[in-house]
Amino acid sequence: MRRTRGRVVDVDTLEDFDRRLAEGVRSLSGWRMRALDLTERGSALRSVDVTGSLFLGCRLTLADESSVRARGAVVFPALPGIPIDTYRTTLYTPADLFGTADYHDSLDARTYAWSKHETSRDAALAKSLHDHAIDLALSEWVSGRSLVGVMGGHGVMRGSRDYADGVELGQRLSQTLAVATGGGPGAMEAVNLGGYLADRGADAREQALMMLAAVPNFTPSIAAWADAAFAVRREFPDGGESLGIPTWHYGHEPPNPFASVIAKYFRNAQREAILLEVCQAGIVFLPGAGGTVQEIFQDACENYYADESSVAPMILVGREYWTEQYPAWPLLTALAAGRPMEHHVHLVDTVQEAAELASAGA
């Protein structure tokens, strides 16, 4: 696959590499070649100008690597002992991250374990390169989609009223928008499940809720929790799309298996900023605690300094919750007073109201 952004050309397959050179390309300036086996392309590399090109995790002979470096290319080698592909070109899927019968052997679990214990310079470089690769893949996925974010508590249990509300919200929002969440369990899983069931009715929603209620939380067994989710996916194949943006910073909490694509980051601050950035259609805030309150005011800060054209709507669900239990609403409205964001912050009682506001552009 080839993608061009200005002078940058991403080349991710040997077929694309060979085709472009066959077309008569004489300079690789601006090329980013990722994870290509170029050990048999030495003569081709010597026939072109490689100044300003970037080789990310490519296999080169020692002679070719020395040659391209000497002629102005930048080479980032594959780093040993790392469970993830630092130069991946696509977002993750649930199958990528889970992928085994035993969760402890999964890519997700192995990567979290590695990230906790590995503090070398190579590990720091690998994490940064990986997150940059996820940025690129996410930018491509987001392009052409209008995303609405949903934030909420990770402690919401399957089988609860709050969980069912999250599923309904995701289902409703997905009729007109692409839904993005923090990608974890609880309310985030519920909303991604709603996105997965977007093309199915209330009966499918109720059946899925009943199937999941038998394993209400990811403790004590992530494996059992994930198995219940994949059973729902098998019962209702070919689900709708939605996005999850979790982090290995909170790796003790698994990503939920209902997001169709998962942009999982190592660096939580980067992940939080990206989640707000991609949700141009606004954010719905379900009841939550510390993390959700932080997200409300992180979003509010962005909107506080934005001009009218850049304000993203904010919809808080639960009038009593956000005015009494966690009184974020009074402070939010005080901040918004007299600012362009003033008419774009909303407090509602139900997920049905929230979905109507978000779908109408709030």
GROMACS .gro file of C-alpha atoms in nm:
model
  362
    1MET     CA    1   0.000   0.000   0.000
    2ARG     CA    2   0.124   0.350  -0.082
    3ARG     CA    3   0.015   0.670   0.085
    4THR     CA    4   0.137   1.014  -0.009
    5ARG     CA    5   0.116   1.315   0.221
    6GLY     CA    6   0.283   1.611   0.053
    7ARG     CA    7   0.639   1.499  -0.015
    8VAL     CA    8   0.613   1.203   0.221
    9VAL     CA    9   0.560   0.862   0.062
   10ASP     CA   10   0.492   0.563   0.288
   11VAL     CA   11   0.600   0.239   0.124
   12ASP     CA   12   0.487  -0.066   0.318
   13THR     CA   13   0.519  -0.352   0.068
   14LEU     CA   14   0.791  -0.481  -0.163
   15GLU     CA   15   0.541  -0.478  -0.448
   16ASP     CA   16   0.492  -0.105  -0.406
   17PHE     CA   17   0.868  -0.049  -0.379
   18ASP     CA   18   0.936  -0.246  -0.697
   19ARG     CA   19   0.652  -0.082  -0.890
   20ARG     CA   20   0.766   0.271  -0.814
   21LEU     CA   21   1.123   0.197  -0.911
   22ALA     CA   22   1.001   0.032  -1.232
   23GLU     CA   23   0.819   0.358  -1.311
   24GLY     CA   24   1.154   0.531  -1.329
   25VAL     CA   25   1.188   0.691  -0.986
   26ARG     CA   26   1.540   0.821  -0.937
   27SER     CA   27   1.516   0.973  -0.588
   28LEU     CA   28   1.374   0.826  -0.268
   29SER     CA   29   1.371   1.165  -0.094
   30GLY     CA   30   1.070   1.176   0.141
   31TRP     CA   31   1.018   0.801   0.130
   32ARG     CA   32   0.942   0.611   0.452
   33MET     CA   33   0.999   0.242   0.399
   34ARG     CA   34   0.861   0.031   0.681
   35ALA     CA   35   0.944  -0.329   0.771
   36LEU     CA   36   1.055  -0.425   0.419
   37ASP     CA   37   1.298  -0.708   0.346
   38LEU     CA   38   1.538  -0.529   0.111
   39THR     CA   39   1.821  -0.782   0.133
   40GLU     CA   40   1.775  -0.866  -0.237
   41ARG     CA   41   1.728  -0.507  -0.351
   42GLY     CA   42   2.089  -0.391  -0.321
   43SER     CA   43   2.132  -0.308  -0.691
   44ALA     CA   44   1.805  -0.112  -0.691
   45LEU     CA   45   1.911   0.088  -0.388
   46ARG     CA   46   2.247   0.169  -0.544
   47SER     CA   47   2.074   0.296  -0.861
   48VAL     CA   48   1.879   0.575  -0.687
   49ASP     CA   49   1.947   0.880  -0.472
   50VAL     CA   50   1.851   0.791  -0.114
   51THR     CA   51   1.917   1.131   0.042
   52GLY     CA   52   1.632   1.222   0.279
   53SER     CA   53   1.480   0.874   0.284
   54LEU     CA   54   1.389   0.681   0.598
   55PHE     CA   55   1.425   0.307   0.652
   56LEU     CA   56   1.217   0.192   0.950
   57GLY     CA   57   1.278  -0.163   1.066
   58CYS     CA   58   1.383  -0.276   0.720
   59ARG     CA   59   1.615  -0.571   0.659
   60LEU     CA   60   1.928  -0.466   0.471
   61THR     CA   61   2.260  -0.634   0.411
   62LEU     CA   62   2.542  -0.477   0.610
   63ALA     CA   63   2.691  -0.340   0.290
   64ASP     CA   64   2.362  -0.186   0.176
   65GLU     CA   65   2.295  -0.039   0.520
   66SER     CA   66   2.638   0.126   0.521
   67SER     CA   67   2.582   0.248   0.166
   68VAL     CA   68   2.244   0.413   0.222
   69ARG     CA   69   2.361   0.572   0.548
   70ALA     CA   70   2.668   0.714   0.375
   71ARG     CA   71   2.451   0.855   0.096
   72GLY     CA   72   2.215   1.046   0.326
   73ALA     CA   73   1.944   0.801   0.436
   74VAL     CA   74   1.833   0.752   0.795
   75VAL     CA   75   1.809   0.392   0.912
   76PHE     CA   76   1.617   0.284   1.222
   77PRO     CA   77   1.688  -0.086   1.273
   78ALA     CA   78   1.449  -0.346   1.404
   79LEU     CA   79   1.498  -0.365   1.780
   80PRO     CA   80   1.545  -0.710   1.938
   81GLY     CA   81   1.345  -0.856   2.225
   82ILE     CA   82   1.038  -0.639   2.176
   83PRO     CA   83   0.695  -0.807   2.154
   84ILE     CA   84   0.531  -0.542   1.935
   85ASP     CA   85   0.602  -0.424   1.581
   86THR     CA   86   0.742  -0.075   1.631
   87TYR     CA   87   0.679   0.012   1.267
   88ARG     CA   88   0.331  -0.135   1.219
   89THR     CA   89   0.122   0.028   0.947
   90THR     CA   90  -0.232  -0.043   1.072
   91LEU     CA   91  -0.432  -0.010   1.392
   92TYR     CA   92  -0.484  -0.318   1.608
   93THR     CA   93  -0.790  -0.539   1.597
   94PRO     CA   94  -0.926  -0.734   1.896
   95ALA     CA   95  -0.788  -1.052   1.736
   96ASP     CA   96  -0.441  -0.895   1.717
   97LEU     CA   97  -0.432  -0.807   2.087
   98PHE     CA   98  -0.606  -1.113   2.232
   99GLY     CA   99  -0.537  -1.383   1.976
  100THR     CA  100  -0.475  -1.679   2.212
  101ALA     CA  101  -0.687  -1.899   2.435
  102ASP     CA  102  -0.478  -1.792   2.736
  103TYR     CA  103  -0.484  -1.414   2.779
  104HIS     CA  104  -0.149  -1.424   2.962
  105ASP     CA  105   0.012  -1.537   2.635
  106SER     CA  106  -0.161  -1.269   2.428
  107LEU     CA  107   0.019  -0.984   2.257
  108ASP     CA  108  -0.161  -0.739   2.485
  109ALA     CA  109  -0.052  -0.909   2.807
  110ARG     CA  110   0.305  -0.973   2.689
  111THR     CA  111   0.345  -0.613   2.579
  112TYR     CA  112   0.218  -0.479   2.911
  113ALA     CA  113   0.456  -0.705   3.102
  114TRP     CA  114   0.746  -0.594   2.883
  115SER     CA  115   0.656  -0.224   2.918
  116LYS     CA  116   0.652  -0.246   3.298
  117HIS     CA  117   0.996  -0.399   3.333
  118GLU     CA  118   1.194  -0.278   3.033
  119THR     CA  119   1.348   0.066   3.086
  120SER     CA  120   1.645   0.060   2.850
  121ARG     CA  121   1.712   0.325   2.588
  122ASP     CA  122   1.615   0.079   2.316
  123ALA     CA  123   1.281   0.023   2.490
  124ALA     CA  124   1.215   0.397   2.515
  125LEU     CA  125   1.295   0.435   2.146
  126ALA     CA  126   1.071   0.141   2.056
  127LYS     CA  127   0.778   0.289   2.249
  128SER     CA  128   0.816   0.626   2.081
  129LEU     CA  129   0.845   0.475   1.734
  130HIS     CA  130   0.546   0.250   1.798
  131ASP     CA  131   0.327   0.539   1.914
  132HIS     CA  132   0.433   0.744   1.612
  133ALA     CA  133   0.332   0.454   1.387
  134ILE     CA  134  -0.006   0.437   1.563
  135ASP     CA  135  -0.048   0.812   1.507
  136LEU     CA  136  -0.001   0.763   1.133
  137ALA     CA  137  -0.239   0.468   1.116
  138LEU     CA  138  -0.500   0.651   1.323
  139SER     CA  139  -0.481   0.961   1.101
  140GLU     CA  140  -0.555   0.743   0.802
  141TRP     CA  141  -0.850   0.569   0.971
  142VAL     CA  142  -1.003   0.894   1.096
  143SER     CA  143  -0.982   1.062   0.756
  144GLY     CA  144  -1.329   1.098   0.607
  145ARG     CA  145  -1.510   1.001   0.927
  146SER     CA  146  -1.692   1.225   1.173
  147LEU     CA  147  -1.612   1.103   1.523
  148VAL     CA  148  -1.797   1.155   1.847
  149GLY     CA  149  -1.622   1.055   2.168
  150VAL     CA  150  -1.779   0.895   2.474
  151MET     CA  151  -1.606   0.903   2.812
  152GLY     CA  152  -1.720   0.725   3.127
  153GLY     CA  153  -1.624   0.513   3.422
  154HIS     CA  154  -1.416   0.198   3.376
  155GLY     CA  155  -1.583   0.044   3.681
  156VAL     CA  156  -1.929   0.013   3.522
  157MET     CA  157  -2.030  -0.351   3.547
  158ARG     CA  158  -2.186  -0.565   3.281
  159GLY     CA  159  -2.542  -0.637   3.384
  160SER     CA  160  -2.594  -0.290   3.536
  161ARG     CA  161  -2.833  -0.021   3.420
  162ASP     CA  162  -2.541   0.212   3.344
  163TYR     CA  163  -2.384  -0.052   3.119
  164ALA     CA  164  -2.710  -0.102   2.929
  165ASP     CA  165  -2.741   0.275   2.886
  166GLY     CA  166  -2.391   0.289   2.741
  167VAL     CA  167  -2.475   0.020   2.486
  168GLU     CA  168  -2.790   0.204   2.380
  169LEU     CA  169  -2.597   0.529   2.350
  170GLY     CA  170  -2.334   0.368   2.130
  171GLN     CA  171  -2.601   0.209   1.915
  172ARG     CA  172  -2.784   0.538   1.868
  173LEU     CA  173  -2.476   0.749   1.800
  174SER     CA  174  -2.346   0.501   1.545
  175GLN     CA  175  -2.645   0.563   1.320
  176THR     CA  176  -2.493   0.897   1.213
  177LEU     CA  177  -2.139   0.916   1.352
  178ALA     CA  178  -1.834   0.703   1.418
  179VAL     CA  179  -1.793   0.640   1.790
  180ALA     CA  180  -1.462   0.662   1.976
  181THR     CA  181  -1.391   0.568   2.337
  182GLY     CA  182  -1.092   0.520   2.563
  183GLY     CA  183  -1.107   0.156   2.459
  184GLY     CA  184  -1.113  -0.002   2.803
  185PRO     CA  185  -1.373  -0.191   3.008
  186GLY     CA  186  -1.683  -0.054   3.180
  187ALA     CA  187  -1.871   0.229   3.010
  188MET     CA  188  -1.615   0.231   2.728
  189GLU     CA  189  -1.682  -0.133   2.645
  190ALA     CA  190  -2.057  -0.071   2.659
  191VAL     CA  191  -2.039   0.209   2.405
  192ASN     CA  192  -1.811   0.012   2.172
  193LEU     CA  193  -2.056  -0.278   2.199
  194GLY     CA  194  -2.331  -0.038   2.092
  195GLY     CA  195  -2.122   0.055   1.790
  196TYR     CA  196  -2.066  -0.312   1.714
  197LEU     CA  197  -2.445  -0.371   1.725
  198ALA     CA  198  -2.526  -0.052   1.531
  199ASP     CA  199  -2.708  -0.234   1.251
  200ARG     CA  200  -2.907  -0.457   1.485
  201GLY     CA  201  -3.212  -0.380   1.693
  202ALA     CA  202  -3.308  -0.380   2.058
  203ASP     CA  203  -3.353  -0.759   2.065
  204ALA     CA  204  -2.987  -0.818   1.973
  205ARG     CA  205  -2.884  -0.562   2.234
  206GLU     CA  206  -3.079  -0.739   2.505
  207GLN     CA  207  -2.942  -1.080   2.408
  208ALA     CA  208  -2.585  -0.949   2.412
  209LEU     CA  209  -2.639  -0.789   2.751
  210MET     CA  210  -2.772  -1.117   2.890
  211MET     CA  211  -2.472  -1.310   2.754
  212LEU     CA  212  -2.224  -1.067   2.905
  213ALA     CA  213  -2.391  -1.036   3.245
  214ALA     CA  214  -2.259  -1.378   3.346
  215VAL     CA  215  -1.906  -1.228   3.360
  216PRO     CA  216  -1.963  -0.878   3.499
  217ASN     CA  217  -1.601  -0.764   3.530
  218PHE     CA  218  -1.248  -0.841   3.408
  219THR     CA  219  -1.148  -0.940   3.760
  220PRO     CA  220  -1.069  -1.202   3.870
  221SER     CA  221  -1.029  -1.344   3.517
  222ILE     CA  222  -0.953  -1.135   3.210
  223ALA     CA  223  -0.971  -1.456   3.005
  224ALA     CA  224  -1.330  -1.529   3.112
  225TRP     CA  225  -1.428  -1.166   3.058
  226ALA     CA  226  -1.281  -1.167   2.707
  227ASP     CA  227  -1.431  -1.508   2.624
  228ALA     CA  228  -1.779  -1.373   2.698
  229ALA     CA  229  -1.718  -1.081   2.464
  230PHE     CA  230  -1.591  -1.300   2.182
  231ALA     CA  231  -1.894  -1.525   2.228
  232VAL     CA  232  -2.112  -1.219   2.157
  233ARG     CA  233  -1.904  -1.142   1.850
  234ARG     CA  234  -1.957  -1.498   1.724
  235GLU     CA  235  -2.331  -1.476   1.791
  236PHE     CA  236  -2.351  -1.149   1.598
  237PRO     CA  237  -2.076  -1.158   1.333
  238ASP     CA  238  -1.984  -0.871   1.103
  239GLY     CA  239  -2.048  -0.597   1.356
  240GLY     CA  240  -2.027  -0.223   1.300
  241GLU     CA  241  -1.716  -0.013   1.332
  242SER     CA  242  -1.599   0.195   1.625
  243LEU     CA  243  -1.267   0.311   1.765
  244GLY     CA  244  -1.094   0.241   2.096
  245ILE     CA  245  -0.790   0.437   2.214
  246PRO     CA  246  -0.652   0.261   2.525
  247THR     CA  247  -0.303   0.265   2.674
  248TRP     CA  248  -0.054   0.018   2.818
  249HIS     CA  249   0.003   0.277   3.093
  250TYR     CA  250  -0.314   0.125   3.242
  251GLY     CA  251  -0.230  -0.218   3.111
  252HIS     CA  252  -0.384  -0.397   3.408
  253GLU     CA  253  -0.714  -0.303   3.242
  254PRO     CA  254  -0.754  -0.493   2.914
  255PRO     CA  255  -0.882  -0.329   2.596
  256ASN     CA  256  -1.239  -0.421   2.520
  257PRO     CA  257  -1.300  -0.659   2.227
  258PHE     CA  258  -1.588  -0.463   2.070
  259ALA     CA  259  -1.398  -0.175   1.912
  260SER     CA  260  -1.340  -0.270   1.550
  261VAL     CA  261  -1.003  -0.091   1.551
  262ILE     CA  262  -0.780  -0.015   1.849
  263ALA     CA  263  -0.517   0.258   1.863
  264LYS     CA  264  -0.324   0.142   2.167
  265TYR     CA  265  -0.047   0.369   2.292
  266PHE     CA  266   0.231   0.340   2.546
  267ARG     CA  267   0.225   0.707   2.648
  268ASN     CA  268  -0.098   0.798   2.824
  269ALA     CA  269  -0.062   1.176   2.788
  270GLN     CA  270  -0.024   1.138   2.412
  271ARG     CA  271  -0.321   0.902   2.398
  272GLU     CA  272  -0.546   1.142   2.596
  273ALA     CA  273  -0.458   1.437   2.375
  274ILE     CA  274  -0.518   1.233   2.058
  275LEU     CA  275  -0.856   1.110   2.183
  276LEU     CA  276  -0.977   1.467   2.229
  277GLU     CA  277  -0.826   1.579   1.900
  278VAL     CA  278  -0.999   1.323   1.679
  279CYS     CA  279  -1.348   1.376   1.828
  280GLN     CA  280  -1.442   1.678   1.621
  281ALA     CA  281  -1.815   1.603   1.656
  282GLY     CA  282  -1.788   1.648   2.032
  283ILE     CA  283  -1.777   1.431   2.341
  284VAL     CA  284  -2.046   1.276   2.558
  285PHE     CA  285  -1.950   1.230   2.924
  286LEU     CA  286  -2.123   0.947   3.108
  287PRO     CA  287  -2.094   0.920   3.488
  288GLY     CA  288  -1.739   0.848   3.599
  289ALA     CA  289  -1.487   0.943   3.865
  290GLY     CA  290  -1.133   1.082   3.859
  291GLY     CA  291  -1.043   0.997   3.501
  292THR     CA  292  -1.372   1.122   3.356
  293VAL     CA  293  -1.355   1.446   3.556
  294GLN     CA  294  -1.003   1.502   3.426
  295GLU     CA  295  -1.125   1.444   3.070
  296ILE     CA  296  -1.409   1.692   3.114
  297PHE     CA  297  -1.177   1.972   3.210
  298GLN     CA  298  -0.906   1.876   2.964
  299ASP     CA  299  -1.171   1.908   2.694
  300ALA     CA  300  -1.304   2.226   2.853
  301CYS     CA  301  -0.957   2.381   2.841
  302GLU     CA  302  -0.933   2.312   2.468
  303ASN     CA  303  -1.276   2.466   2.411
  304TYR     CA  304  -1.209   2.763   2.642
  305TYR     CA  305  -0.933   2.890   2.416
  306ALA     CA  306  -1.093   2.788   2.086
  307ASP     CA  307  -1.272   3.017   1.845
  308GLU     CA  308  -1.634   2.951   1.752
  309SER     CA  309  -1.544   2.737   1.452
  310SER     CA  310  -1.321   2.507   1.657
  311VAL     CA  311  -1.540   2.443   1.962
  312ALA     CA  312  -1.639   2.078   2.000
  313PRO     CA  313  -1.969   2.015   2.183
  314MET     CA  314  -1.965   1.874   2.537
  315ILE     CA  315  -2.264   1.676   2.664
  316LEU     CA  316  -2.276   1.561   3.027
  317VAL     CA  317  -2.526   1.283   3.104
  318GLY     CA  318  -2.679   1.272   3.452
  319ARG     CA  319  -2.808   1.598   3.594
  320GLU     CA  320  -2.796   1.491   3.958
  321TYR     CA  321  -2.462   1.314   3.914
  322TRP     CA  322  -2.280   1.614   3.762
  323THR     CA  323  -2.441   1.878   3.985
  324GLU     CA  324  -2.437   1.700   4.322
  325GLN     CA  325  -2.227   1.384   4.339
  326TYR     CA  326  -1.942   1.522   4.129
  327PRO     CA  327  -2.039   1.887   4.069
  328ALA     CA  328  -1.841   1.945   3.752
  329TRP     CA  329  -2.132   2.119   3.580
  330PRO     CA  330  -2.133   2.443   3.786
  331LEU     CA  331  -1.762   2.495   3.725
  332LEU     CA  332  -1.794   2.405   3.358
  333THR     CA  333  -2.073   2.657   3.302
  334ALA     CA  334  -1.881   2.923   3.494
  335LEU     CA  335  -1.582   2.868   3.266
  336ALA     CA  336  -1.801   2.875   2.956
  337ALA     CA  337  -1.984   3.198   3.042
  338GLY     CA  338  -1.917   3.462   2.780
  339ARG     CA  339  -1.688   3.234   2.577
  340PRO     CA  340  -1.754   3.085   2.230
  341MET     CA  341  -1.806   2.750   2.402
  342GLU     CA  342  -2.099   2.877   2.611
  343HIS     CA  343  -2.372   2.747   2.380
  344HIS     CA  344  -2.195   2.417   2.315
  345VAL     CA  345  -2.202   2.269   2.666
  346HIS     CA  346  -2.507   2.067   2.762
  347LEU     CA  347  -2.641   1.879   3.063
  348VAL     CA  348  -2.902   1.608   3.002
  349ASP     CA  349  -3.065   1.331   3.200
  350THR     CA  350  -3.074   1.045   2.951
  351VAL     CA  351  -2.860   0.883   2.685
  352GLN     CA  352  -3.148   0.928   2.442
  353GLU     CA  353  -3.124   1.307   2.483
  354ALA     CA  354  -2.746   1.291   2.451
  355ALA     CA  355  -2.766   1.094   2.128
  356GLU     CA  356  -3.017   1.338   1.978
  357LEU     CA  357  -2.799   1.637   2.064
  358ALA     CA  358  -2.479   1.478   1.932
  359SER     CA  359  -2.640   1.354   1.613
  360ALA     CA  360  -2.788   1.698   1.546
  361GLY     CA  361  -2.445   1.858   1.584
  362ALA     CA  362  -2.520   1.981   1.936
   0.00000   0.00000   0.00000
